[in-house]
PDB file of C-alpha atoms in Angstrom:
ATOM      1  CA  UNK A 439     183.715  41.912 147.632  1.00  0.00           C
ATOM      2  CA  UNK A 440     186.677  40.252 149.364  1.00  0.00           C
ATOM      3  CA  UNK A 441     186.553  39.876 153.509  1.00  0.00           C
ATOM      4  CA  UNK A 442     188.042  42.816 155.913  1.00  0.00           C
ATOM      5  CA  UNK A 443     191.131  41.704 157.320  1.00  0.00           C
ATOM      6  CA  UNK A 444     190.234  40.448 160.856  1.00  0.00           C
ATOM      7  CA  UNK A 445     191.933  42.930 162.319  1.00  0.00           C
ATOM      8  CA  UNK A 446     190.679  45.726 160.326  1.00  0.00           C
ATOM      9  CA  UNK A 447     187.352  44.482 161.522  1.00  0.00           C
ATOM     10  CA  UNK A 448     188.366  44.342 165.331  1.00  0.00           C
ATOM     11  CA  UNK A 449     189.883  48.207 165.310  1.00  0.00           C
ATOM     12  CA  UNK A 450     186.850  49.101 164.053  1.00  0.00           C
ATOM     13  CA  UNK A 451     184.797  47.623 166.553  1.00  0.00           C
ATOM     14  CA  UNK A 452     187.235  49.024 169.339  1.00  0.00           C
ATOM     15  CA  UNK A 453     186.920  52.388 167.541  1.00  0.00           C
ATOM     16  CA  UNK A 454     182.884  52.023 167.797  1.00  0.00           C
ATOM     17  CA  UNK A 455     183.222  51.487 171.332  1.00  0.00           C
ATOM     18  CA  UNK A 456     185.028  54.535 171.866  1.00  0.00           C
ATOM     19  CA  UNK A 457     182.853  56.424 169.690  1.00  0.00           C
ATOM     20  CA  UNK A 458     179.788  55.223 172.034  1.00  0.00           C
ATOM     21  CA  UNK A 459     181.367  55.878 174.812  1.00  0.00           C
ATOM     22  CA  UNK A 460     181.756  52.325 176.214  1.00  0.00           C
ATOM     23  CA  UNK A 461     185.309  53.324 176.948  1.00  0.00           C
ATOM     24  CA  UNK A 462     186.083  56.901 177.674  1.00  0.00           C
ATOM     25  CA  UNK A 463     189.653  58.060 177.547  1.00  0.00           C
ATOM     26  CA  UNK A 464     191.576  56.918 179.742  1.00  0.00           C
ATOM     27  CA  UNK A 465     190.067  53.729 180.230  1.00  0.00           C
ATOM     28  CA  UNK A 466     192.354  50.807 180.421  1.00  0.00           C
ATOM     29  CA  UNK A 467     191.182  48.023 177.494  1.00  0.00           C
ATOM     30  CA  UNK A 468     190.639  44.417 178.720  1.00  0.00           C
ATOM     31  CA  UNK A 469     193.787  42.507 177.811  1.00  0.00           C
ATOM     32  CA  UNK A 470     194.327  41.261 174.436  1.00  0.00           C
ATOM     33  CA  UNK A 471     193.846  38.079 175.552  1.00  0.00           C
ATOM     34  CA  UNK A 472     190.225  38.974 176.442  1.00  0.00           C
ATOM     35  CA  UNK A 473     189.369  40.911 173.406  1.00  0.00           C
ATOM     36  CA  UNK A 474     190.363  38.039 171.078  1.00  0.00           C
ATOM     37  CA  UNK A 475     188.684  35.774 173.171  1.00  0.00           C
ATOM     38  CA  UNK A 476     185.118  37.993 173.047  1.00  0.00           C
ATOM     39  CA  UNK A 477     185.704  38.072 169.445  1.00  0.00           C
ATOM     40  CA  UNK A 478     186.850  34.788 168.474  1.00  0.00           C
ATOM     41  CA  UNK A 479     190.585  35.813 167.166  1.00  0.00           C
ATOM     42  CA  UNK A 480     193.836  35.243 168.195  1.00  0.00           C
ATOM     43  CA  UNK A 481     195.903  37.847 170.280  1.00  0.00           C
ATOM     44  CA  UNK A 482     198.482  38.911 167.477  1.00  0.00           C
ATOM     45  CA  UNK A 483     195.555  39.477 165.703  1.00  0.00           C
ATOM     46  CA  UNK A 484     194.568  42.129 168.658  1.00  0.00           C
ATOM     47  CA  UNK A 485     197.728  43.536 168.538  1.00  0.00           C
ATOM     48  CA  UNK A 486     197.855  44.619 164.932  1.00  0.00           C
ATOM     49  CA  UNK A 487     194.032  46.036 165.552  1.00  0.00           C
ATOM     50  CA  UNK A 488     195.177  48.185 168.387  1.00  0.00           C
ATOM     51  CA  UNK A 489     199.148  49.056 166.559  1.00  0.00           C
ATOM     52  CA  UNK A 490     196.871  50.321 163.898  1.00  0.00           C
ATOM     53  CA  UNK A 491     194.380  52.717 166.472  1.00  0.00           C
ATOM     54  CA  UNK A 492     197.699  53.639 168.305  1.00  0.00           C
ATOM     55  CA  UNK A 493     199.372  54.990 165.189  1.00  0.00           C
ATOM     56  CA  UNK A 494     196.165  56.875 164.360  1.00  0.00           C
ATOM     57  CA  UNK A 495     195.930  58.621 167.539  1.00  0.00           C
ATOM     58  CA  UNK A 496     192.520  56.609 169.202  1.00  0.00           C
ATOM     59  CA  UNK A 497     194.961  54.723 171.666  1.00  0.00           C
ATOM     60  CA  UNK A 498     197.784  54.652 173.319  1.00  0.00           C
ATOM     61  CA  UNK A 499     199.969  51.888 174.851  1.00  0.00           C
ATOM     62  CA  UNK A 500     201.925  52.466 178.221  1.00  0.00           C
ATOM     63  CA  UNK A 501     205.016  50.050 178.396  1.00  0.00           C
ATOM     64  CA  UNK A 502     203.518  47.344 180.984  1.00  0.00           C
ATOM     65  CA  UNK A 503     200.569  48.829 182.019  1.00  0.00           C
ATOM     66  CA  UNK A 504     197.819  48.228 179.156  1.00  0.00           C
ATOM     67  CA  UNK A 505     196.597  49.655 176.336  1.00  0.00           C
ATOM     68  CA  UNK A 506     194.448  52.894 177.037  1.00  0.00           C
ATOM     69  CA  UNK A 507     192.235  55.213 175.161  1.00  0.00           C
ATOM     70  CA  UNK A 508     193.922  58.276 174.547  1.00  0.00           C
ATOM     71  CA  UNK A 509     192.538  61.739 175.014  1.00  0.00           C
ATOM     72  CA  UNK A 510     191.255  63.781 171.882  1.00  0.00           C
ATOM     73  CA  UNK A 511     194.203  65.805 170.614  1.00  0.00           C
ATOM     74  CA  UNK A 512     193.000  68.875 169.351  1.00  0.00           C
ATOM     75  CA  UNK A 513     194.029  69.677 165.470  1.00  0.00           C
ATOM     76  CA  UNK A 514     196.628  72.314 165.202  1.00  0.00           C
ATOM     77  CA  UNK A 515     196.892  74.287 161.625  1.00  0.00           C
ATOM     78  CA  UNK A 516     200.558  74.504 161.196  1.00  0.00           C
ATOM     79  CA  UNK A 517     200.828  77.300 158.826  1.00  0.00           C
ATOM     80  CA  UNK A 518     204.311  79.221 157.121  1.00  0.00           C
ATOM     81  CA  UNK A 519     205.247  82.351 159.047  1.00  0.00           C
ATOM     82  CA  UNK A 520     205.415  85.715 157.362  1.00  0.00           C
ATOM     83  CA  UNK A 521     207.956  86.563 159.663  1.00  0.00           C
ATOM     84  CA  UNK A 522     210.632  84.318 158.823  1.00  0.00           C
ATOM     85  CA  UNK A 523     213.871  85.971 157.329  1.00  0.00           C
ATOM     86  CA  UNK A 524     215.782  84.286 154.386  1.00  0.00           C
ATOM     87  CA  UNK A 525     219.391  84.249 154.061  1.00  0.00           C
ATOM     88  CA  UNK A 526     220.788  83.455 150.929  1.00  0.00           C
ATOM     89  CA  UNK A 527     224.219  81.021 150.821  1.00  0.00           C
ATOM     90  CA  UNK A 528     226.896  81.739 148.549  1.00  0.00           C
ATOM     91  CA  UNK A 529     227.749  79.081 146.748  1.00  0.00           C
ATOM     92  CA  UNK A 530     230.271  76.205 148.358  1.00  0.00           C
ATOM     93  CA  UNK A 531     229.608  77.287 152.001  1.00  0.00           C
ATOM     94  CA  UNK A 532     227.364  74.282 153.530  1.00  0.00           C
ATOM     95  CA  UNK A 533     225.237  76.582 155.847  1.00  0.00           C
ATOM     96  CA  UNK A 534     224.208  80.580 156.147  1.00  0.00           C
ATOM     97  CA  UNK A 535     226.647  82.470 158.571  1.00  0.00           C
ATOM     98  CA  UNK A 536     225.695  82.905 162.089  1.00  0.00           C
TER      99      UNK A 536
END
């Protein structure tokens, strides 16, 4: 079985930290320079590690302030509404009258 990325394997171990509770949210993370440097990878490597936990929700970056863990979102069922009237459009008019 081939190797995990590097920085699949470094998410994950930031995502086990948060899952222990080493970092609650709204902890700042160390720098990227110190996380690559704890675990023996560069910092673009870091970078594409925490992209990856931003885009699924686990962190969130402020614009020259760090990297933080972000609060639990809570799931929302998004679900069609019953309510919701349809208008039909005749044919060559772009949109329904208002």
């Amino acid at each position: 079985m081939p190797e995990q990325p590097p920085y699949l394997r470094i998410a994950d171990e930031l995502r086990r930290r948060i899952t222990e509770r080493v970092w609650e949210p709204g902890d700042r993370l160390p720098s990227r320079a110190q996380i690559g440097q704890e675990y023996g990878v560069g910092e673009n490597v870091v970078r594409r590690a925490q992209e990856l936990l931003i885009s699924q929700g686990v962190l969130e970056g402020r614009a020259g302030s760090g990297t933080y863990v972000a609060e639990p979102r809570q799931r929302v069922r998004m679900c069609g509404s019953f309510g919701r009237r349809r208008v039909s459009v005749p044919p060559g008019r772009r949109s329904a009258p208002t």
